[in-house]
GROMACS .gro file of C-alpha atoms in nm:
model
  380
    1MET     CA    1  -2.604   3.653   1.758
    2SER     CA    2  -2.340   3.476   1.550
    3LYS     CA    3  -2.079   3.240   1.683
    4VAL     CA    4  -1.806   3.496   1.621
    5ASP     CA    5  -1.996   3.761   1.818
    6MET     CA    6  -2.053   3.520   2.105
    7GLU     CA    7  -1.683   3.431   2.117
    8THR     CA    8  -1.590   3.799   2.104
    9ASP     CA    9  -1.828   3.883   2.390
   10SER     CA   10  -1.692   3.593   2.593
   11SER     CA   11  -1.337   3.711   2.538
   12LEU     CA   12  -1.430   4.063   2.642
   13GLU     CA   13  -1.601   3.930   2.953
   14VAL     CA   14  -1.292   3.728   3.048
   15CYS     CA   15  -1.070   4.027   2.993
   16CYS     CA   16  -1.297   4.245   3.206
   17ASN     CA   17  -1.297   3.989   3.487
   18GLU     CA   18  -0.920   3.959   3.475
   19THR     CA   19  -0.885   4.336   3.482
   20THR     CA   20  -1.123   4.362   3.780
   21ASN     CA   21  -0.940   4.091   3.974
   22SER     CA   22  -0.606   4.249   3.892
   23SER     CA   23  -0.732   4.589   4.006
   24SER     CA   24  -0.866   4.458   4.335
   25SER     CA   25  -0.542   4.267   4.400
   26SER     CA   26  -0.329   4.570   4.330
   27SER     CA   27  -0.552   4.782   4.556
   28SER     CA   28  -0.505   4.543   4.848
   29LYS     CA   29  -0.126   4.558   4.808
   30GLU     CA   30  -0.103   4.927   4.729
   31HIS     CA   31   0.078   5.004   5.055
   32LEU     CA   32   0.363   4.773   4.956
   33ILE     CA   33   0.440   4.964   4.634
   34PRO     CA   34   0.658   5.273   4.655
   35PRO     CA   35   0.481   5.590   4.537
   36ASP     CA   36   0.750   5.666   4.277
   37SER     CA   37   0.697   5.332   4.098
   38LYS     CA   38   0.331   5.397   4.016
   39GLU     CA   39   0.252   5.474   3.651
   40PRO     CA   40   0.099   5.820   3.613
   41SER     CA   41  -0.267   5.822   3.513
   42SER     CA   42  -0.193   6.070   3.236
   43SER     CA   43   0.046   5.819   3.073
   44ARG     CA   44  -0.212   5.543   3.089
   45SER     CA   45  -0.484   5.765   2.939
   46SER     CA   46  -0.255   5.887   2.661
   47SER     CA   47  -0.156   5.528   2.575
   48ALA     CA   48  -0.521   5.421   2.560
   49SER     CA   49  -0.605   5.726   2.347
   50ALA     CA   50  -0.321   5.648   2.107
   51GLY     CA   51  -0.436   5.286   2.078
   52THR     CA   52  -0.793   5.396   2.004
   53MET     CA   53  -0.676   5.643   1.737
   54THR     CA   54  -0.458   5.376   1.573
   55SER     CA   55  -0.747   5.127   1.565
   56ALA     CA   56  -0.986   5.387   1.421
   57SER     CA   57  -0.730   5.488   1.157
   58GLN     CA   58  -0.676   5.124   1.057
   59SER     CA   59  -1.051   5.062   1.035
   60SER     CA   60  -1.092   5.371   0.818
   61ARG     CA   61  -0.815   5.255   0.583
   62ILE     CA   62  -0.975   4.911   0.549
   63LYS     CA   63  -1.312   5.071   0.466
   64TYR     CA   64  -1.164   5.293   0.198
   65LEU     CA   65  -0.968   4.998   0.058
   66SER     CA   66  -1.293   4.798   0.044
   67LEU     CA   67  -1.461   5.087  -0.137
   68GLY     CA   68  -1.181   5.097  -0.394
   69VAL     CA   69  -1.192   4.720  -0.451
   70LEU     CA   70  -1.570   4.721  -0.500
   71VAL     CA   71  -1.560   5.010  -0.747
   72VAL     CA   72  -1.263   4.879  -0.947
   73GLN     CA   73  -1.395   4.521  -0.971
   74THR     CA   74  -1.751   4.619  -1.070
   75THR     CA   75  -1.650   4.887  -1.319
   76SER     CA   76  -1.357   4.706  -1.480
   77LEU     CA   77  -1.547   4.381  -1.533
   78VAL     CA   78  -1.839   4.551  -1.707
   79LEU     CA   79  -1.626   4.782  -1.922
   80ILE     CA   80  -1.371   4.522  -2.029
   81MET     CA   81  -1.645   4.267  -2.100
   82ARG     CA   82  -1.830   4.524  -2.313
   83TYR     CA   83  -1.505   4.607  -2.493
   84SER     CA   84  -1.433   4.239  -2.558
   85ARG     CA   85  -1.780   4.184  -2.709
   86THR     CA   86  -1.758   4.483  -2.948
   87LEU     CA   87  -1.387   4.466  -3.035
   88PRO     CA   88  -1.346   4.433  -3.412
   89GLY     CA   89  -1.103   4.170  -3.526
   90ALA     CA   90  -1.035   3.898  -3.775
   91GLY     CA   91  -1.151   3.546  -3.706
   92PRO     CA   92  -1.431   3.416  -3.486
   93ARG     CA   93  -1.527   3.592  -3.165
   94TYR     CA   94  -1.474   3.400  -2.843
   95LEU     CA   95  -1.766   3.195  -2.713
   96SER     CA   96  -1.930   3.343  -2.404
   97SER     CA   97  -2.027   2.993  -2.289
   98SER     CA   98  -1.664   2.878  -2.293
   99ALA     CA   99  -1.559   3.191  -2.101
  100VAL     CA  100  -1.814   3.108  -1.830
  101VAL     CA  101  -1.681   2.751  -1.803
  102CYS     CA  102  -1.320   2.873  -1.778
  103ALA     CA  103  -1.416   3.126  -1.509
  104GLU     CA  104  -1.581   2.856  -1.300
  105ALA     CA  105  -1.278   2.628  -1.334
  106LEU     CA  106  -1.048   2.910  -1.220
  107LYS     CA  107  -1.281   2.991  -0.930
  108ILE     CA  108  -1.274   2.627  -0.813
  109LEU     CA  109  -0.893   2.626  -0.828
  110VAL     CA  110  -0.861   2.947  -0.625
  111CYS     CA  111  -1.113   2.829  -0.363
  112CYS     CA  112  -0.930   2.496  -0.329
  113LEU     CA  113  -0.607   2.686  -0.261
  114LEU     CA  114  -0.781   2.900   0.002
  115VAL     CA  115  -0.926   2.594   0.177
  116LEU     CA  116  -0.583   2.428   0.165
  117LYS     CA  117  -0.435   2.739   0.326
  118GLU     CA  118  -0.693   2.713   0.608
  119HIS     CA  119  -0.566   2.357   0.670
  120ASN     CA  120  -0.195   2.450   0.651
  121PHE     CA  121  -0.171   2.303   0.299
  122SER     CA  122  -0.239   1.953   0.425
  123LEU     CA  123  -0.368   1.738   0.139
  124ARG     CA  124  -0.489   1.471   0.380
  125GLY     CA  125  -0.689   1.726   0.580
  126PHE     CA  126  -0.828   1.874   0.256
  127GLN     CA  127  -0.940   1.533   0.130
  128GLN     CA  128  -1.096   1.450   0.466
  129LEU     CA  129  -1.287   1.779   0.464
  130LEU     CA  130  -1.424   1.719   0.114
  131LYS     CA  131  -1.526   1.367   0.210
  132GLU     CA  132  -1.704   1.477   0.530
  133GLU     CA  133  -1.875   1.790   0.398
  134ILE     CA  134  -1.955   1.693   0.038
  135VAL     CA  135  -1.949   1.315  -0.013
  136HIS     CA  136  -2.108   1.223   0.321
  137LYS     CA  137  -2.369   1.500   0.296
  138PRO     CA  138  -2.520   1.452  -0.050
  139LEU     CA  139  -2.853   1.620   0.028
  140ASP     CA  140  -2.688   1.937   0.157
  141THR     CA  141  -2.461   1.939  -0.145
  142LEU     CA  142  -2.749   1.892  -0.390
  143LYS     CA  143  -2.926   2.196  -0.245
  144LEU     CA  144  -2.657   2.412  -0.404
  145ALA     CA  145  -2.742   2.283  -0.750
  146VAL     CA  146  -3.033   2.530  -0.766
  147PRO     CA  147  -2.836   2.852  -0.712
  148ALA     CA  148  -2.546   2.712  -0.915
  149GLY     CA  149  -2.768   2.659  -1.220
  150ILE     CA  150  -2.917   3.007  -1.180
  151TYR     CA  151  -2.575   3.169  -1.143
  152THR     CA  152  -2.459   2.992  -1.459
  153LEU     CA  153  -2.759   3.130  -1.647
  154GLN     CA  154  -2.694   3.474  -1.501
  155ASN     CA  155  -2.328   3.474  -1.609
  156ASN     CA  156  -2.424   3.384  -1.965
  157LEU     CA  157  -2.692   3.654  -1.967
  158LEU     CA  158  -2.428   3.905  -1.862
  159TYR     CA  159  -2.245   3.845  -2.190
  160VAL     CA  160  -2.569   3.871  -2.388
  161ALA     CA  161  -2.661   4.199  -2.218
  162LEU     CA  162  -2.320   4.362  -2.272
  163SER     CA  163  -2.317   4.248  -2.634
  164ASN     CA  164  -2.631   4.455  -2.690
  165LEU     CA  165  -2.614   4.739  -2.434
  166ASP     CA  166  -2.353   4.998  -2.352
  167ALA     CA  167  -2.185   4.966  -2.012
  168ALA     CA  168  -2.353   5.272  -1.857
  169THR     CA  169  -2.707   5.163  -1.946
  170TYR     CA  170  -2.632   4.812  -1.826
  171GLN     CA  171  -2.495   4.936  -1.492
  172VAL     CA  172  -2.803   5.148  -1.419
  173THR     CA  173  -3.056   4.889  -1.534
  174TYR     CA  174  -2.886   4.609  -1.341
  175GLN     CA  175  -2.957   4.796  -1.016
  176LEU     CA  176  -3.306   4.646  -1.044
  177LYS     CA  177  -3.152   4.347  -0.867
  178ILE     CA  178  -3.209   4.551  -0.548
  179LEU     CA  179  -3.583   4.534  -0.618
  180THR     CA  180  -3.589   4.162  -0.695
  181THR     CA  181  -3.368   4.078  -0.395
  182ALA     CA  182  -3.594   4.279  -0.166
  183LEU     CA  183  -3.910   4.110  -0.293
  184PHE     CA  184  -3.761   3.761  -0.261
  185SER     CA  185  -3.634   3.848   0.087
  186VAL     CA  186  -3.986   3.943   0.194
  187SER     CA  187  -4.147   3.633   0.042
  188MET     CA  188  -3.882   3.370   0.123
  189LEU     CA  189  -3.718   3.495   0.442
  190GLY     CA  190  -4.011   3.683   0.594
  191ARG     CA  191  -3.804   4.000   0.611
  192ARG     CA  192  -3.982   4.330   0.672
  193LEU     CA  193  -3.895   4.645   0.481
  194GLY     CA  194  -3.922   4.993   0.623
  195LEU     CA  195  -4.096   5.292   0.469
  196TYR     CA  196  -3.770   5.431   0.328
  197GLN     CA  197  -3.691   5.099   0.162
  198TRP     CA  198  -4.029   5.069  -0.009
  199LEU     CA  199  -4.000   5.432  -0.121
  200SER     CA  200  -3.651   5.364  -0.259
  201LEU     CA  201  -3.783   5.071  -0.465
  202VAL     CA  202  -4.045   5.295  -0.627
  203ILE     CA  203  -3.778   5.558  -0.704
  204LEU     CA  204  -3.554   5.282  -0.841
  205MET     CA  205  -3.820   5.162  -1.086
  206ALA     CA  206  -3.886   5.519  -1.199
  207GLY     CA  207  -3.516   5.580  -1.256
  208VAL     CA  208  -3.467   5.263  -1.463
  209ALA     CA  209  -3.777   5.348  -1.668
  210LEU     CA  210  -3.632   5.690  -1.751
  211VAL     CA  211  -3.299   5.537  -1.850
  212GLN     CA  212  -3.479   5.305  -2.093
  213TRP     CA  213  -3.704   5.583  -2.227
  214PRO     CA  214  -3.691   5.575  -2.611
  215THR     CA  215  -3.529   5.879  -2.774
  216ASP     CA  216  -3.401   5.979  -3.115
  217SER     CA  217  -3.051   6.047  -2.987
  218PRO     CA  218  -2.744   5.918  -3.174
  219ALA     CA  219  -2.669   5.692  -2.879
  220GLU     CA  220  -2.908   5.432  -3.012
  221LYS     CA  221  -2.727   5.429  -3.347
  222LEU     CA  222  -2.395   5.367  -3.173
  223SER     CA  223  -2.522   5.050  -3.009
  224ALA     CA  224  -2.378   4.734  -3.165
  225GLY     CA  225  -2.685   4.516  -3.108
  226SER     CA  226  -3.051   4.503  -3.024
  227GLN     CA  227  -3.140   4.709  -2.717
  228PHE     CA  228  -3.449   4.501  -2.654
  229VAL     CA  229  -3.246   4.180  -2.630
  230GLY     CA  230  -3.001   4.348  -2.395
  231VAL     CA  231  -3.269   4.487  -2.164
  232LEU     CA  232  -3.451   4.154  -2.158
  233ALA     CA  233  -3.126   3.977  -2.066
  234VAL     CA  234  -3.065   4.226  -1.782
  235LEU     CA  235  -3.419   4.185  -1.647
  236ILE     CA  236  -3.391   3.805  -1.642
  237ALA     CA  237  -3.048   3.836  -1.479
  238CYS     CA  238  -3.194   4.064  -1.210
  239VAL     CA  239  -3.469   3.816  -1.126
  240SER     CA  240  -3.228   3.522  -1.122
  241SER     CA  241  -2.976   3.718  -0.915
  242GLY     CA  242  -3.237   3.812  -0.654
  243PHE     CA  243  -3.372   3.459  -0.619
  244ALA     CA  244  -3.032   3.287  -0.614
  245GLY     CA  245  -2.891   3.533  -0.363
  246VAL     CA  246  -3.181   3.493  -0.118
  247TYR     CA  247  -3.187   3.115  -0.166
  248PHE     CA  248  -2.812   3.097  -0.098
  249GLU     CA  249  -2.855   3.317   0.211
  250LYS     CA  250  -3.125   3.084   0.338
  251ILE     CA  251  -2.889   2.787   0.298
  252LEU     CA  252  -2.601   2.965   0.472
  253LYS     CA  253  -2.815   3.030   0.779
  254HIS     CA  254  -2.828   2.656   0.847
  255THR     CA  255  -2.464   2.572   0.783
  256LYS     CA  256  -2.127   2.614   0.951
  257GLN     CA  257  -1.913   2.555   0.646
  258SER     CA  258  -1.666   2.816   0.526
  259VAL     CA  259  -1.754   3.046   0.238
  260TRP     CA  260  -1.470   2.902   0.028
  261LEU     CA  261  -1.596   2.545   0.066
  262ARG     CA  262  -1.944   2.655  -0.035
  263ASN     CA  263  -1.795   2.825  -0.340
  264ILE     CA  264  -1.621   2.500  -0.435
  265GLN     CA  265  -1.956   2.322  -0.425
  266LEU     CA  266  -2.122   2.599  -0.624
  267GLY     CA  267  -1.834   2.604  -0.871
  268VAL     CA  268  -1.849   2.230  -0.939
  269PHE     CA  269  -2.221   2.243  -1.018
  270SER     CA  270  -2.178   2.563  -1.222
  271PHE     CA  271  -1.892   2.406  -1.418
  272VAL     CA  272  -2.105   2.102  -1.505
  273PHE     CA  273  -2.407   2.314  -1.601
  274GLY     CA  274  -2.188   2.552  -1.800
  275LEU     CA  275  -2.018   2.266  -1.983
  276PHE     CA  276  -2.354   2.113  -2.070
  277GLY     CA  277  -2.488   2.448  -2.193
  278MET     CA  278  -2.176   2.513  -2.399
  279ILE     CA  279  -2.206   2.177  -2.577
  280LEU     CA  280  -2.580   2.219  -2.628
  281TYR     CA  281  -2.575   2.580  -2.750
  282ASP     CA  282  -2.235   2.608  -2.924
  283GLY     CA  283  -2.171   2.245  -3.016
  284ALA     CA  284  -2.135   2.312  -3.389
  285ARG     CA  285  -1.890   2.600  -3.341
  286LEU     CA  286  -1.692   2.390  -3.092
  287MET     CA  287  -1.650   2.119  -3.354
  288ASP     CA  288  -1.529   2.373  -3.611
  289ASP     CA  289  -1.288   2.595  -3.418
  290GLY     CA  290  -1.254   2.446  -3.068
  291MET     CA  291  -1.333   2.570  -2.719
  292PHE     CA  292  -1.069   2.845  -2.710
  293GLN     CA  293  -1.151   3.006  -3.043
  294GLY     CA  294  -1.109   3.384  -3.043
  295PHE     CA  295  -0.934   3.390  -2.705
  296ASN     CA  296  -0.687   3.676  -2.653
  297THR     CA  297  -0.545   3.884  -2.368
  298ILE     CA  298  -0.871   4.074  -2.325
  299THR     CA  299  -1.065   3.748  -2.301
  300TYR     CA  300  -0.834   3.608  -2.033
  301THR     CA  301  -0.864   3.935  -1.842
  302VAL     CA  302  -1.244   3.907  -1.845
  303ILE     CA  303  -1.225   3.546  -1.720
  304PHE     CA  304  -0.984   3.646  -1.443
  305LEU     CA  305  -1.202   3.938  -1.329
  306GLN     CA  306  -1.517   3.727  -1.335
  307ALA     CA  307  -1.361   3.446  -1.132
  308VAL     CA  308  -1.114   3.603  -0.892
  309GLY     CA  309  -1.278   3.945  -0.872
  310GLY     CA  310  -1.596   3.802  -0.724
  311LEU     CA  311  -1.397   3.617  -0.457
  312VAL     CA  312  -1.206   3.934  -0.368
  313VAL     CA  313  -1.534   4.121  -0.326
  314ALA     CA  314  -1.664   3.838  -0.105
  315ALA     CA  315  -1.354   3.877   0.112
  316VAL     CA  316  -1.383   4.256   0.160
  317ILE     CA  317  -1.762   4.294   0.164
  318LYS     CA  318  -1.772   4.232   0.541
  319TYR     CA  319  -1.585   4.560   0.592
  320ALA     CA  320  -1.833   4.759   0.381
  321ASP     CA  321  -2.152   4.890   0.539
  322ASN     CA  322  -2.466   4.986   0.344
  323ILE     CA  323  -2.354   5.345   0.291
  324LEU     CA  324  -2.017   5.232   0.158
  325LYS     CA  325  -2.183   4.988  -0.082
  326GLY     CA  326  -2.409   5.271  -0.197
  327PHE     CA  327  -2.103   5.486  -0.267
  328ALA     CA  328  -1.943   5.197  -0.457
  329GLY     CA  329  -2.250   5.147  -0.677
  330SER     CA  330  -2.279   5.519  -0.748
  331LEU     CA  331  -1.910   5.561  -0.833
  332SER     CA  332  -1.928   5.255  -1.057
  333ILE     CA  333  -2.222   5.402  -1.250
  334LEU     CA  334  -2.045   5.737  -1.288
  335ALA     CA  335  -1.720   5.572  -1.397
  336SER     CA  336  -1.898   5.350  -1.649
  337THR     CA  337  -2.079   5.651  -1.793
  338VAL     CA  338  -1.765   5.861  -1.833
  339ILE     CA  339  -1.548   5.580  -1.973
  340SER     CA  340  -1.822   5.458  -2.212
  341PHE     CA  341  -1.851   5.810  -2.354
  342PHE     CA  342  -1.481   5.898  -2.383
  343TRP     CA  343  -1.313   5.558  -2.435
  344LEU     CA  344  -1.559   5.310  -2.587
  345GLY     CA  345  -1.744   5.579  -2.781
  346ASP     CA  346  -2.069   5.382  -2.784
  347PHE     CA  347  -2.270   5.599  -2.546
  348VAL     CA  348  -2.406   5.954  -2.550
  349PRO     CA  349  -2.597   6.044  -2.231
  350THR     CA  350  -2.939   6.201  -2.275
  351SER     CA  351  -3.137   6.411  -2.028
  352PHE     CA  352  -3.360   6.111  -1.956
  353PHE     CA  353  -3.056   5.898  -1.878
  354LEU     CA  354  -2.901   6.158  -1.647
  355VAL     CA  355  -3.223   6.207  -1.448
  356GLY     CA  356  -3.285   5.833  -1.433
  357ALA     CA  357  -2.928   5.761  -1.321
  358LEU     CA  358  -2.955   6.022  -1.043
  359LEU     CA  359  -3.281   5.862  -0.926
  360VAL     CA  360  -3.121   5.517  -0.923
  361ILE     CA  361  -2.822   5.645  -0.724
  362ALA     CA  362  -3.055   5.818  -0.475
  363ALA     CA  363  -3.264   5.501  -0.442
  364THR     CA  364  -2.950   5.297  -0.371
  365PHE     CA  365  -2.854   5.527  -0.084
  366LEU     CA  366  -3.211   5.546   0.048
  367TYR     CA  367  -3.246   5.168   0.053
  368GLY     CA  368  -2.928   5.137   0.260
  369LEU     CA  369  -3.050   5.371   0.534
  370GLU     CA  370  -3.101   5.183   0.859
  371ARG     CA  371  -3.387   5.278   1.084
  372LYS     CA  372  -3.262   5.397   1.421
  373PRO     CA  373  -3.475   5.325   1.727
  374ALA     CA  374  -3.642   5.627   1.882
  375PRO     CA  375  -3.479   5.748   2.204
  376SER     CA  376  -3.654   5.640   2.520
  377PRO     CA  377  -3.828   5.920   2.713
  378VAL     CA  378  -3.636   6.061   3.007
  379LYS     CA  379  -3.816   6.029   3.338
  380VAL     CA  380  -3.782   6.323   3.574
   0.00000   0.00000   0.00000
């Protein structure tokens, strides 16, 4: 049980005790209260019913808002990034490595503002927090260098994949991260998977295989790059995403720091790794045209979505259950398919793709099903 749950249970227990004491006190003094001044039981029940309906309605609105945020962020990032990597134009194309570095810098800035907000915008409190949690705990901070380096690699691979694959194929293939995350969870966290989950992983692999099945359709001619390079980049990104996610989860289980502070630590390491990779891989082009070569409105939009969009998803993900996340993934795949066909014009769905996409969507829902305990037998 988490600390929040324990505090919630304690609060409920206190409220129940106060209600019980209040009820017993009012019962002992009932003869002192005139009958006309008592509140009718029907009014109390209707007030409680109205409060319950309001709470349920608010919870439903939050869930649907979370669903919309997840779908919009996932779909828009992939589609706009694909558009930015295939957009014809004069001059050099923007460097993906510099876009990754800029996204990490923006993410650090936003997380610093969120941590400042938690401390009532006190610079002294913010500096004290950084000193206590980062400077005075170097070993804990260095543990985040591993997932930070992997996330930096993953972000660069995302650009490589969408430079060589259409958005729909990328979206379906990238669902293999469910498989890699599950396998790393079993091996690193000792987590046990149910029968439905193992079955969903088999269906997932079959669906991705059908999506990648070679055909002679014109869709392959519309692709701007090498499909093999794109698929390889997605596969490596799936493995790195699964390992980094499980590793980060393992770290979070032994910490009490806020998510935003952890993201600052991750962002600092990712910024350093990204800067080193940019100089190493694109050093010659940096010397010729600078770090911001080819930047335009579309590029800044991609950077914003990659940095801030991920933080927004982290903020709303706690309101989304497994079924809702399954809906979000499915709607994102469908939206990417439709928009890639009608807007980007670089994708023509085949029968293999449609069957494979349906299998991947079904596997996503099946993996999210939670096993319910069997009802206990009734003794007569």
